[in-house]
CSV table of C-alpha atoms in Angstrom, one decimal:
chain,number,residue,atom,x,y,z
A,21,MET,CA,-16.4,-44.0,-15.4
A,22,ASN,CA,-14.5,-45.4,-18.4
A,23,ALA,CA,-12.4,-43.1,-20.5
A,24,PRO,CA,-13.7,-42.6,-24.1
A,25,ALA,CA,-12.3,-45.0,-26.6
A,26,PRO,CA,-9.4,-43.7,-28.7
A,27,LYS,CA,-10.4,-43.0,-32.3
A,28,ILE,CA,-8.6,-43.8,-35.6
A,29,SER,CA,-9.2,-42.3,-39.0
A,30,PHE,CA,-8.1,-44.4,-41.9
A,31,VAL,CA,-7.3,-43.8,-45.6
A,32,SER,CA,-6.8,-46.9,-47.8
A,33,LEU,CA,-5.3,-46.3,-51.3
A,34,GLY,CA,-4.3,-48.6,-54.1
A,35,CYS,CA,-5.3,-52.1,-55.1
A,36,PRO,CA,-7.6,-54.7,-53.4
A,37,LYS,CA,-4.6,-56.4,-51.9
A,38,ALA,CA,-3.8,-53.2,-50.0
A,39,LEU,CA,-7.5,-53.0,-49.0
A,40,VAL,CA,-7.1,-56.4,-47.3
A,41,ASP,CA,-4.0,-55.1,-45.5
A,42,SER,CA,-6.1,-52.2,-44.2
A,43,GLU,CA,-8.9,-54.6,-43.1
A,44,ARG,CA,-6.3,-56.6,-41.1
A,45,ILE,CA,-4.9,-53.5,-39.3
A,46,LEU,CA,-8.4,-52.2,-38.5
A,47,THR,CA,-9.6,-55.7,-37.3
A,48,HIS,CA,-6.6,-55.7,-34.9
A,49,LEU,CA,-7.2,-52.2,-33.6
A,50,ARG,CA,-11.0,-52.7,-33.2
A,51,ALA,CA,-10.2,-55.8,-31.1
A,52,GLU,CA,-8.2,-53.6,-28.8
A,53,GLY,CA,-11.0,-51.2,-28.3
A,54,TYR,CA,-10.2,-48.4,-30.9
A,55,GLU,CA,-13.1,-46.8,-32.7
A,56,LEU,CA,-13.2,-45.6,-36.3
A,57,ALA,CA,-13.6,-41.8,-36.8
A,58,ARG,CA,-15.5,-40.5,-39.9
A,59,LYS,CA,-13.2,-37.5,-40.2
A,60,HIS,CA,-9.5,-36.8,-39.6
A,61,ASP,CA,-10.2,-33.8,-37.3
A,62,GLY,CA,-12.2,-36.0,-34.9
A,63,ALA,CA,-9.5,-38.7,-34.6
A,64,ASP,CA,-6.7,-39.3,-32.1
A,65,VAL,CA,-4.5,-40.5,-35.0
A,66,VAL,CA,-4.7,-41.0,-38.8
A,67,ILE,CA,-3.4,-44.0,-40.7
A,68,VAL,CA,-2.7,-43.6,-44.4
A,69,ASN,CA,-2.2,-46.9,-46.3
A,70,THR,CA,-0.3,-45.7,-49.4
A,71,CYS,CA,0.3,-47.0,-53.0
A,72,GLY,CA,3.7,-46.6,-54.6
A,73,PHE,CA,3.4,-48.6,-57.8
A,74,LEU,CA,3.3,-45.6,-60.2
A,75,ASP,CA,4.4,-42.0,-59.9
A,76,SER,CA,0.8,-40.9,-60.2
A,77,ALA,CA,-0.1,-43.2,-57.3
A,78,LYS,CA,2.7,-41.7,-55.3
A,79,VAL,CA,1.4,-38.2,-56.0
A,80,GLU,CA,-2.1,-39.3,-54.7
A,81,SER,CA,-0.5,-40.9,-51.6
A,82,LEU,CA,1.5,-37.7,-50.8
A,83,GLN,CA,-1.6,-35.6,-51.2
A,84,ALA,CA,-3.6,-37.9,-48.8
A,85,ILE,CA,-0.7,-37.7,-46.3
A,86,GLY,CA,-0.7,-33.9,-46.7
A,87,ASP,CA,-4.5,-33.7,-46.2
A,88,ALA,CA,-4.2,-35.8,-43.0
A,89,MET,CA,-1.3,-33.6,-41.7
A,90,ALA,CA,-3.3,-30.4,-42.3
A,91,GLU,CA,-6.5,-31.7,-40.8
A,92,ASN,CA,-5.1,-33.7,-37.9
A,93,GLY,CA,-1.2,-33.6,-37.6
A,94,ARG,CA,-0.8,-37.0,-35.9
A,95,VAL,CA,-0.3,-39.3,-38.9
A,96,ILE,CA,1.1,-42.8,-39.4
A,97,VAL,CA,2.0,-43.9,-42.9
A,98,THR,CA,2.1,-47.5,-44.1
A,99,GLY,CA,1.8,-49.4,-47.4
A,100,CYS,CA,3.9,-49.8,-50.6
A,101,MET,CA,5.2,-46.2,-50.7
A,102,GLY,CA,6.3,-46.7,-47.1
A,103,ALA,CA,8.9,-49.2,-48.3
A,104,GLN,CA,10.8,-46.2,-49.7
A,105,PRO,CA,10.3,-43.7,-46.7
A,106,ASP,CA,12.9,-41.1,-47.6
A,107,GLU,CA,10.6,-39.4,-50.2
A,108,ILE,CA,7.8,-39.2,-47.6
A,109,ARG,CA,10.0,-38.1,-44.7
A,110,GLU,CA,11.6,-35.4,-46.9
A,111,LYS,CA,8.2,-33.8,-47.5
A,112,TYR,CA,6.6,-34.6,-44.1
A,113,PRO,CA,9.3,-34.8,-41.5
A,114,ASN,CA,6.9,-34.7,-38.5
A,115,LEU,CA,5.0,-38.0,-39.2
A,116,LEU,CA,4.6,-40.2,-36.2
A,117,ALA,CA,5.8,-43.3,-38.1
A,118,VAL,CA,6.4,-44.7,-41.6
A,119,THR,CA,6.2,-48.4,-42.2
A,120,GLY,CA,6.3,-50.6,-45.3
A,121,PRO,CA,3.6,-52.9,-46.7
A,122,GLN,CA,2.3,-55.9,-44.7
A,123,ALA,CA,4.0,-54.4,-41.5
A,124,TYR,CA,0.8,-54.9,-39.4
A,125,GLU,CA,2.7,-55.2,-36.1
A,126,SER,CA,4.7,-52.0,-36.8
A,127,VAL,CA,1.5,-50.0,-37.5
A,128,VAL,CA,-0.2,-51.3,-34.4
A,129,ALA,CA,2.9,-50.5,-32.3
A,130,ALA,CA,3.0,-47.0,-33.7
A,131,VAL,CA,-0.7,-46.5,-32.8
A,132,HIS,CA,-0.1,-47.8,-29.3
A,133,GLU,CA,2.7,-45.3,-28.9
A,134,ALA,CA,0.6,-42.4,-30.2
A,135,VAL,CA,-2.6,-43.3,-28.3
A,136,PRO,CA,-2.6,-46.3,-25.9
A,137,PRO,CA,-5.7,-48.6,-26.2
A,138,ALA,CA,-8.5,-48.4,-23.7
A,139,HIS,CA,-9.7,-52.0,-24.1
A,140,ASP,CA,-12.8,-53.2,-22.4
A,141,PRO,CA,-12.6,-57.0,-22.1
A,142,PHE,CA,-16.3,-57.3,-21.6
A,143,LEU,CA,-17.1,-55.9,-25.0
A,144,ASP,CA,-17.1,-58.2,-28.1
A,145,LEU,CA,-15.8,-55.5,-30.5
A,146,VAL,CA,-15.0,-57.5,-33.5
A,147,PRO,CA,-17.2,-59.8,-35.6
A,148,PRO,CA,-15.8,-63.3,-36.4
A,149,GLN,CA,-15.0,-62.3,-40.0
A,150,GLY,CA,-13.1,-59.2,-38.9
A,151,VAL,CA,-13.5,-55.6,-40.0
A,152,LYS,CA,-14.4,-55.2,-43.7
A,153,LEU,CA,-14.1,-52.1,-45.9
A,154,THR,CA,-16.2,-53.6,-48.6
A,155,PRO,CA,-20.0,-53.9,-48.6
A,156,ARG,CA,-21.4,-56.8,-46.5
A,157,HIS,CA,-22.2,-59.0,-49.5
A,158,TYR,CA,-18.7,-59.3,-51.0
A,159,ALA,CA,-15.1,-59.5,-49.7
A,160,TYR,CA,-11.6,-59.8,-51.0
A,161,LEU,CA,-9.7,-62.9,-49.9
A,162,LYS,CA,-5.9,-62.5,-50.1
A,163,ILE,CA,-4.1,-65.9,-50.5
A,164,SER,CA,-0.5,-64.7,-50.7
A,165,GLU,CA,1.9,-61.8,-50.4
A,166,GLY,CA,4.7,-60.7,-52.7
A,167,CYS,CA,5.7,-62.0,-56.1
A,168,ASN,CA,8.5,-64.1,-57.7
A,169,ASN,CA,8.2,-62.5,-61.1
A,170,ARG,CA,10.6,-59.8,-62.3
A,171,CYS,CA,8.6,-58.0,-65.0
A,172,THR,CA,10.7,-55.1,-66.2
A,173,PHE,CA,7.9,-52.4,-65.6
A,174,CYS,CA,7.1,-53.5,-62.1
A,175,ILE,CA,8.7,-52.8,-58.7
A,176,ILE,CA,6.2,-54.7,-56.6
A,177,PRO,CA,8.8,-57.4,-55.6
A,178,GLN,CA,11.0,-54.5,-54.3
A,179,LEU,CA,8.2,-53.2,-52.3
A,180,ARG,CA,6.4,-56.3,-51.1
A,181,GLY,CA,9.1,-59.0,-51.4
A,182,ASP,CA,9.0,-62.5,-52.9
A,183,LEU,CA,6.0,-64.8,-52.9
A,184,VAL,CA,4.7,-66.0,-49.5
A,185,SER,CA,1.7,-68.2,-49.7
A,186,ARG,CA,-0.8,-68.6,-46.8
A,187,PRO,CA,-1.6,-72.2,-45.8
A,188,ALA,CA,-4.7,-73.4,-47.6
A,189,ALA,CA,-6.5,-74.2,-44.3
A,190,ASP,CA,-6.0,-70.6,-43.1
A,191,VAL,CA,-7.5,-69.2,-46.3
A,192,LEU,CA,-10.5,-71.6,-46.2
A,193,ARG,CA,-11.2,-70.9,-42.5
A,194,GLU,CA,-11.3,-67.1,-43.3
A,195,ALA,CA,-13.5,-67.8,-46.3
A,196,GLU,CA,-15.9,-69.9,-44.3
A,197,LYS,CA,-16.2,-67.2,-41.6
A,198,LEU,CA,-17.0,-64.6,-44.3
A,199,VAL,CA,-19.7,-66.8,-45.9
A,200,LYS,CA,-21.3,-67.5,-42.5
A,201,ALA,CA,-21.3,-63.7,-41.9
A,202,GLY,CA,-23.4,-63.2,-45.1
A,203,VAL,CA,-20.7,-62.7,-47.8
A,204,LYS,CA,-22.2,-63.9,-51.1
A,205,GLU,CA,-19.1,-63.3,-53.3
A,206,LEU,CA,-15.4,-64.1,-52.5
A,207,LEU,CA,-12.9,-62.2,-54.7
A,208,VAL,CA,-9.6,-64.1,-54.6
A,209,VAL,CA,-6.6,-61.7,-54.8
A,210,SER,CA,-2.8,-61.8,-54.6
A,211,GLN,CA,0.0,-60.5,-56.7
A,212,ASP,CA,0.2,-63.7,-58.7
A,213,THR,CA,-2.8,-66.0,-57.9
A,214,SER,CA,-1.9,-68.9,-60.1
A,215,ALA,CA,1.6,-69.1,-58.5
A,216,TYR,CA,-0.1,-69.8,-55.2
A,217,GLY,CA,1.8,-72.4,-53.1
A,218,ILE,CA,4.9,-72.7,-55.3
A,219,ASP,CA,7.0,-71.2,-52.5
A,220,THR,CA,5.8,-73.9,-50.0
A,221,ARG,CA,6.0,-76.8,-52.6
A,222,TYR,CA,2.3,-77.0,-52.3
A,223,ALA,CA,2.4,-77.9,-48.6
A,224,THR,CA,-0.8,-79.5,-47.2
A,225,SER,CA,-2.7,-78.3,-44.2
A,226,PRO,CA,-5.7,-79.8,-42.3
A,227,TRP,CA,-9.1,-78.6,-43.4
A,228,ARG,CA,-12.2,-80.3,-41.9
A,229,ASP,CA,-11.6,-84.0,-42.3
A,230,ARG,CA,-8.8,-83.9,-44.9
A,231,GLU,CA,-5.5,-82.4,-46.0
A,232,VAL,CA,-5.6,-79.7,-48.6
A,233,ARG,CA,-2.7,-78.7,-50.8
A,234,ALA,CA,-1.7,-75.0,-51.1
A,235,ARG,CA,-2.2,-75.2,-54.9
A,236,PHE,CA,-4.3,-73.0,-57.2
A,237,TYR,CA,-6.6,-75.8,-58.4
A,238,ASP,CA,-7.1,-77.4,-55.0
A,239,LEU,CA,-7.9,-74.1,-53.3
A,240,ALA,CA,-10.3,-73.0,-56.0
A,241,LYS,CA,-12.1,-76.4,-55.8
A,242,GLU,CA,-12.4,-76.2,-52.0
A,243,LEU,CA,-13.6,-72.5,-52.1
A,244,GLY,CA,-16.2,-73.6,-54.6
A,245,GLU,CA,-17.8,-75.9,-52.0
A,246,LEU,CA,-18.6,-73.0,-49.6
A,247,GLY,CA,-21.8,-71.9,-51.4
A,248,ALA,CA,-20.6,-68.4,-52.5
A,249,TRP,CA,-19.6,-66.9,-55.8
A,250,VAL,CA,-15.8,-67.4,-56.2
A,251,ARG,CA,-14.1,-64.9,-58.5
A,252,LEU,CA,-10.4,-65.3,-59.5
A,253,HIS,CA,-8.3,-62.2,-59.9
A,254,TYR,CA,-4.7,-61.7,-61.1
A,255,VAL,CA,-4.3,-65.1,-62.7
A,256,TYR,CA,-1.1,-65.4,-64.8
A,257,PRO,CA,-1.5,-67.8,-67.7
A,258,TYR,CA,0.7,-70.7,-66.4
A,259,PRO,CA,-0.1,-74.1,-68.0
A,260,HIS,CA,-1.9,-75.4,-64.8
A,261,VAL,CA,-4.5,-72.7,-65.1
A,262,ASP,CA,-6.1,-75.0,-67.7
A,263,GLU,CA,-7.1,-77.3,-64.8
A,264,VAL,CA,-9.4,-74.7,-63.2
A,265,ILE,CA,-11.6,-74.2,-66.3
A,266,PRO,CA,-13.7,-77.4,-65.8
A,267,LEU,CA,-14.5,-76.1,-62.3
A,268,MET,CA,-16.0,-73.0,-64.0
A,269,ALA,CA,-18.0,-75.2,-66.5
A,270,GLU,CA,-19.4,-77.2,-63.5
A,271,GLY,CA,-20.4,-74.0,-61.7
A,272,LYS,CA,-18.0,-74.4,-58.8
A,273,VAL,CA,-16.3,-71.1,-59.4
A,274,LEU,CA,-17.5,-68.2,-61.5
A,275,PRO,CA,-16.7,-68.4,-65.3
A,276,TYR,CA,-14.4,-65.4,-65.0
A,277,LEU,CA,-10.7,-65.0,-65.3
A,278,ASP,CA,-8.9,-61.7,-64.5
A,279,MET,CA,-5.7,-62.2,-66.4
A,280,PRO,CA,-3.3,-59.2,-66.8
A,281,LEU,CA,-1.7,-60.1,-70.2
A,282,GLN,CA,-0.2,-56.6,-70.8
A,283,HIS,CA,0.6,-57.1,-74.5
A,284,ALA,CA,0.3,-59.6,-77.4
A,285,SER,CA,3.5,-58.9,-79.4
A,286,PRO,CA,6.1,-61.6,-78.6
A,287,THR,CA,8.9,-59.0,-78.8
A,288,VAL,CA,7.2,-56.6,-76.4
A,289,LEU,CA,6.4,-59.4,-74.0
A,290,LYS,CA,10.1,-60.4,-74.1
A,291,ARG,CA,11.1,-56.9,-73.2
A,292,MET,CA,8.5,-56.9,-70.4
A,293,ARG,CA,9.9,-60.3,-69.2
A,294,ARG,CA,6.3,-61.6,-68.7
A,295,PRO,CA,5.8,-65.0,-67.0
A,296,GLY,CA,3.6,-67.7,-68.2
A,297,ASN,CA,3.1,-69.3,-71.6
A,298,GLN,CA,1.8,-66.3,-73.6
A,299,GLU,CA,3.0,-67.3,-77.0
A,300,LYS,CA,-0.1,-69.5,-77.7
A,301,MET,CA,-2.7,-67.5,-75.8
A,302,LEU,CA,-5.3,-67.4,-78.6
A,303,GLU,CA,-5.1,-71.2,-78.9
A,304,ARG,CA,-5.5,-71.6,-75.1
A,305,ILE,CA,-8.4,-69.1,-74.9
A,306,ARG,CA,-10.2,-71.1,-77.7
A,307,SER,CA,-9.6,-74.3,-75.8
A,308,TRP,CA,-10.9,-72.8,-72.5
A,309,ARG,CA,-14.1,-71.6,-74.3
A,310,THR,CA,-14.6,-75.1,-75.7
A,311,THR,CA,-14.6,-76.4,-72.1
A,312,CYS,CA,-16.6,-73.4,-70.6
A,313,PRO,CA,-18.5,-71.6,-73.4
A,314,ASP,CA,-19.6,-68.7,-71.2
A,315,LEU,CA,-16.1,-67.9,-69.8
A,316,ALA,CA,-15.5,-64.2,-69.5
A,317,ILE,CA,-11.9,-62.9,-69.6
A,318,ARG,CA,-10.9,-59.6,-68.2
A,319,SER,CA,-7.4,-58.2,-68.9
A,320,THR,CA,-5.2,-55.1,-68.9
A,321,PHE,CA,-2.8,-54.0,-71.5
A,322,ILE,CA,0.0,-51.4,-71.7
A,323,VAL,CA,0.5,-49.3,-74.8
A,324,GLY,CA,3.6,-47.2,-75.4
A,325,PHE,CA,6.0,-49.6,-73.6
A,326,PRO,CA,9.6,-48.5,-74.3
A,327,GLY,CA,10.6,-49.4,-77.8
A,328,GLU,CA,7.0,-50.3,-78.9
A,329,THR,CA,6.9,-49.9,-82.7
A,330,GLU,CA,3.8,-49.3,-84.8
A,331,GLU,CA,4.1,-52.9,-86.1
A,332,GLU,CA,4.1,-54.3,-82.6
A,333,PHE,CA,1.1,-52.1,-81.7
A,334,GLU,CA,-0.7,-53.4,-84.8
A,335,GLU,CA,0.0,-57.0,-83.6
A,336,LEU,CA,-1.8,-56.1,-80.4
A,337,LEU,CA,-4.8,-54.7,-82.2
A,338,THR,CA,-5.1,-57.8,-84.5
A,339,TRP,CA,-4.8,-60.1,-81.4
A,340,LEU,CA,-7.5,-58.1,-79.6
A,341,LYS,CA,-10.0,-58.5,-82.5
A,342,GLU,CA,-9.3,-62.3,-82.6
A,343,ALA,CA,-9.3,-62.9,-78.8
A,344,LYS,CA,-12.7,-61.2,-78.2
A,345,LEU,CA,-12.1,-60.5,-74.5
A,346,GLU,CA,-15.2,-59.4,-72.5
A,347,ARG,CA,-13.5,-56.8,-70.3
A,348,VAL,CA,-10.3,-54.9,-71.1
A,349,GLY,CA,-8.4,-52.0,-69.6
A,350,CYS,CA,-5.7,-50.0,-71.3
A,351,PHE,CA,-3.0,-47.9,-69.7
A,352,GLN,CA,-0.3,-45.7,-71.2
A,353,TYR,CA,3.1,-46.8,-70.1
A,354,GLU,CA,4.3,-44.7,-67.1
A,355,PRO,CA,7.9,-44.9,-66.1
A,356,VAL,CA,8.3,-46.1,-62.6
A,357,ARG,CA,11.4,-45.0,-60.7
A,358,GLY,CA,13.7,-48.1,-60.3
A,359,ALA,CA,12.0,-50.2,-62.9
A,360,PRO,CA,14.4,-51.8,-65.5
A,361,ALA,CA,11.9,-51.1,-68.3
A,362,ASN,CA,13.0,-47.5,-68.4
A,363,ALA,CA,16.3,-48.6,-69.9
A,364,VAL,CA,15.3,-51.5,-72.2
A,365,ALA,CA,14.6,-49.2,-75.2
A,366,GLU,CA,13.8,-45.7,-76.3
A,367,ALA,CA,10.8,-44.0,-74.7
A,368,VAL,CA,7.6,-43.7,-76.8
A,369,PRO,CA,6.5,-40.0,-77.2
A,370,ASP,CA,3.5,-39.1,-75.0
A,371,GLU,CA,1.4,-38.1,-78.0
A,372,VAL,CA,2.0,-41.5,-79.6
A,373,LYS,CA,1.0,-43.2,-76.4
A,374,ALA,CA,-2.2,-41.2,-76.2
A,375,GLU,CA,-3.1,-41.9,-79.8
A,376,ARG,CA,-2.5,-45.7,-79.4
A,377,GLN,CA,-4.6,-45.8,-76.3
A,378,ARG,CA,-7.5,-44.2,-78.2
A,379,ARG,CA,-7.2,-46.6,-81.1
A,380,PHE,CA,-6.9,-49.6,-78.7
A,381,MET,CA,-10.1,-48.5,-76.8
A,382,GLU,CA,-12.0,-47.9,-80.1
A,383,THR,CA,-11.1,-51.4,-81.2
A,384,GLN,CA,-12.1,-53.0,-77.9
A,385,GLN,CA,-15.4,-51.1,-77.7
A,386,ALA,CA,-16.5,-52.6,-81.0
A,387,VAL,CA,-15.6,-56.1,-79.6
A,388,SER,CA,-17.3,-55.4,-76.2
A,389,LEU,CA,-20.5,-54.1,-77.8
A,390,LYS,CA,-20.9,-57.2,-79.9
A,391,LEU,CA,-20.4,-59.5,-77.0
A,392,GLN,CA,-22.8,-57.5,-74.8
A,393,LYS,CA,-25.5,-57.5,-77.4
A,394,ALA,CA,-25.3,-61.3,-77.6
A,395,LYS,CA,-26.6,-61.3,-74.0
A,396,VAL,CA,-29.9,-59.6,-74.9
A,397,GLY,CA,-32.8,-62.0,-74.4
A,398,LYS,CA,-30.9,-64.2,-71.9
A,399,ARG,CA,-31.7,-64.7,-68.2
A,400,LEU,CA,-28.7,-64.0,-66.0
A,401,PRO,CA,-28.1,-64.3,-62.2
A,402,VAL,CA,-27.3,-60.8,-60.9
A,403,ILE,CA,-25.9,-59.8,-57.5
A,404,ILE,CA,-27.4,-56.5,-56.3
A,405,ASP,CA,-24.9,-53.8,-55.2
A,406,ALA,CA,-27.3,-50.8,-54.8
A,407,ALA,CA,-31.1,-50.6,-54.7
A,408,GLY,CA,-33.2,-47.6,-55.6
A,409,PRO,CA,-37.1,-47.2,-55.5
A,410,THR,CA,-37.7,-48.9,-58.9
A,411,VAL,CA,-34.2,-49.7,-60.4
A,412,ALA,CA,-31.3,-51.5,-58.8
A,413,LYS,CA,-27.7,-51.8,-59.9
A,414,GLY,CA,-25.9,-55.1,-59.8
A,415,ARG,CA,-23.4,-57.3,-61.6
A,416,SER,CA,-23.6,-60.5,-63.5
A,417,LYS,CA,-21.1,-63.4,-63.1
A,418,TYR,CA,-19.0,-61.8,-65.8
A,419,ASP,CA,-18.4,-58.5,-63.8
A,420,ALA,CA,-16.2,-57.8,-60.8
A,421,PRO,CA,-17.1,-54.8,-58.6
A,422,GLU,CA,-15.8,-51.4,-59.4
A,423,ILE,CA,-13.7,-52.4,-62.5
A,424,ASP,CA,-16.3,-54.0,-64.9
A,425,GLY,CA,-19.7,-53.1,-66.1
A,426,ASN,CA,-23.1,-53.1,-64.3
A,427,VAL,CA,-26.5,-54.5,-64.8
A,428,HIS,CA,-29.4,-52.0,-64.3
A,429,VAL,CA,-32.4,-53.9,-63.0
A,430,ALA,CA,-36.0,-52.8,-63.1
A,431,PHE,CA,-38.1,-54.7,-60.5
A,432,ARG,CA,-41.6,-55.0,-59.2
A,433,ARG,CA,-41.0,-57.0,-56.0
A,434,PRO,CA,-38.5,-55.4,-53.6
A,435,VAL,CA,-34.8,-56.4,-53.9
A,436,ARG,CA,-32.1,-55.8,-51.3
A,437,VAL,CA,-28.4,-55.2,-51.5
A,438,GLY,CA,-26.7,-58.7,-51.6
A,439,ASP,CA,-29.7,-60.4,-53.2
A,440,ILE,CA,-28.9,-62.6,-56.2
A,441,VAL,CA,-31.8,-62.3,-58.6
A,442,THR,CA,-32.6,-63.6,-62.1
A,443,VAL,CA,-32.7,-60.8,-64.7
A,444,LYS,CA,-34.0,-60.9,-68.2
A,445,ILE,CA,-31.6,-58.8,-70.3
A,446,GLU,CA,-33.5,-56.3,-72.6
A,447,SER,CA,-30.8,-54.0,-73.9
A,448,ALA,CA,-27.0,-53.5,-73.9
A,449,ASP,CA,-24.3,-51.0,-74.5
A,450,ALA,CA,-20.5,-51.5,-74.6
A,451,TYR,CA,-20.2,-51.7,-70.8
A,452,ASP,CA,-23.6,-52.1,-69.1
A,453,LEU,CA,-26.7,-54.3,-69.5
A,454,HIS,CA,-30.3,-53.3,-68.8
A,455,GLY,CA,-33.0,-55.7,-67.8
A,456,VAL,CA,-36.0,-56.7,-65.6
A,457,ALA,CA,-36.0,-59.0,-62.5
A,458,VAL,CA,-38.1,-62.1,-63.2
């Protein structure tokens, strides 16, 4: 009689890039015969994939580790916070192991040591596309690790290292497997997606009957031939981003750019040491929309960056009104231990940060509402994320999962999760749309 398969409980914190790391670890362990436990107390070992970008993220990570220690006691820690293990070990000295981000082999080795695998070679345990932590109809596709930028508020290069791009053929093979397994939407992620391939001098690799360069445009073009929605995230505004906009106009990739601009004042951007040509962003956005009129741009901004004056903040508000971005997030600056930004200028008081965040969001909500209402009466393709008895919840091409708005869809004929249906939009608010499947 075979021994029961060892069980792993898993916690994945942080960004989609960390989620991909979690999926890779789980795919490896499932291939070796490990099972996934629903609860910590029913597992042989717990893995916590941490986030260490902000102090608030570290607090959440330490809390998750503490919960796992209390409920199970046999815990392995990995992820960004694991790159600075002293703080973790100081609080939880009895952890089985602490490894840094992308340290897949170290995590697997620690699991082997804690609970050896009981692999059955006659079982096909892992689907070709690997283990996914997202719903079946969409998946994150990570194209590189690390980052070459040195933004003063960010310690990601310290945690994850410099840019390391995957060969284009490897990315395309993974994407093809995902699409064959039923994935309808590929969400392309990395720390700096538009820098893809710079580290390899855009090296080519064999894909099907041709050589494909590891370059942002070439990869987007090839992904667009696979028959799924392709959504581009974390795209810095380098000049060559202009080349991808025609692919959006042609329907090859979604007319959506997730572009973390962070600010609009040239003096703040200089203190942030932001990459890309951001001086003429309004001009470029207008040009992009001439090429692709239904382009949706999502961005994030930081208010209260050290030294930010009222005049610089007003520059940001004026820019926001003119840019008319579809989706915008706003964060108060949070000092990150080890980030150069903490020393570039005097800190902005917390009450001023909060007040600026409120004014920023009020300004953007007025912009968003106007853009949303312009969609009323239109027919939009919508991918279904959840289906109830008479109303389903989905997203248009202009909305990424979990960060953007939803489309609430009334329907007469049954719809299923993963379906792409045509919806006539009947009403709108600042974030969501409401319509009927036609």
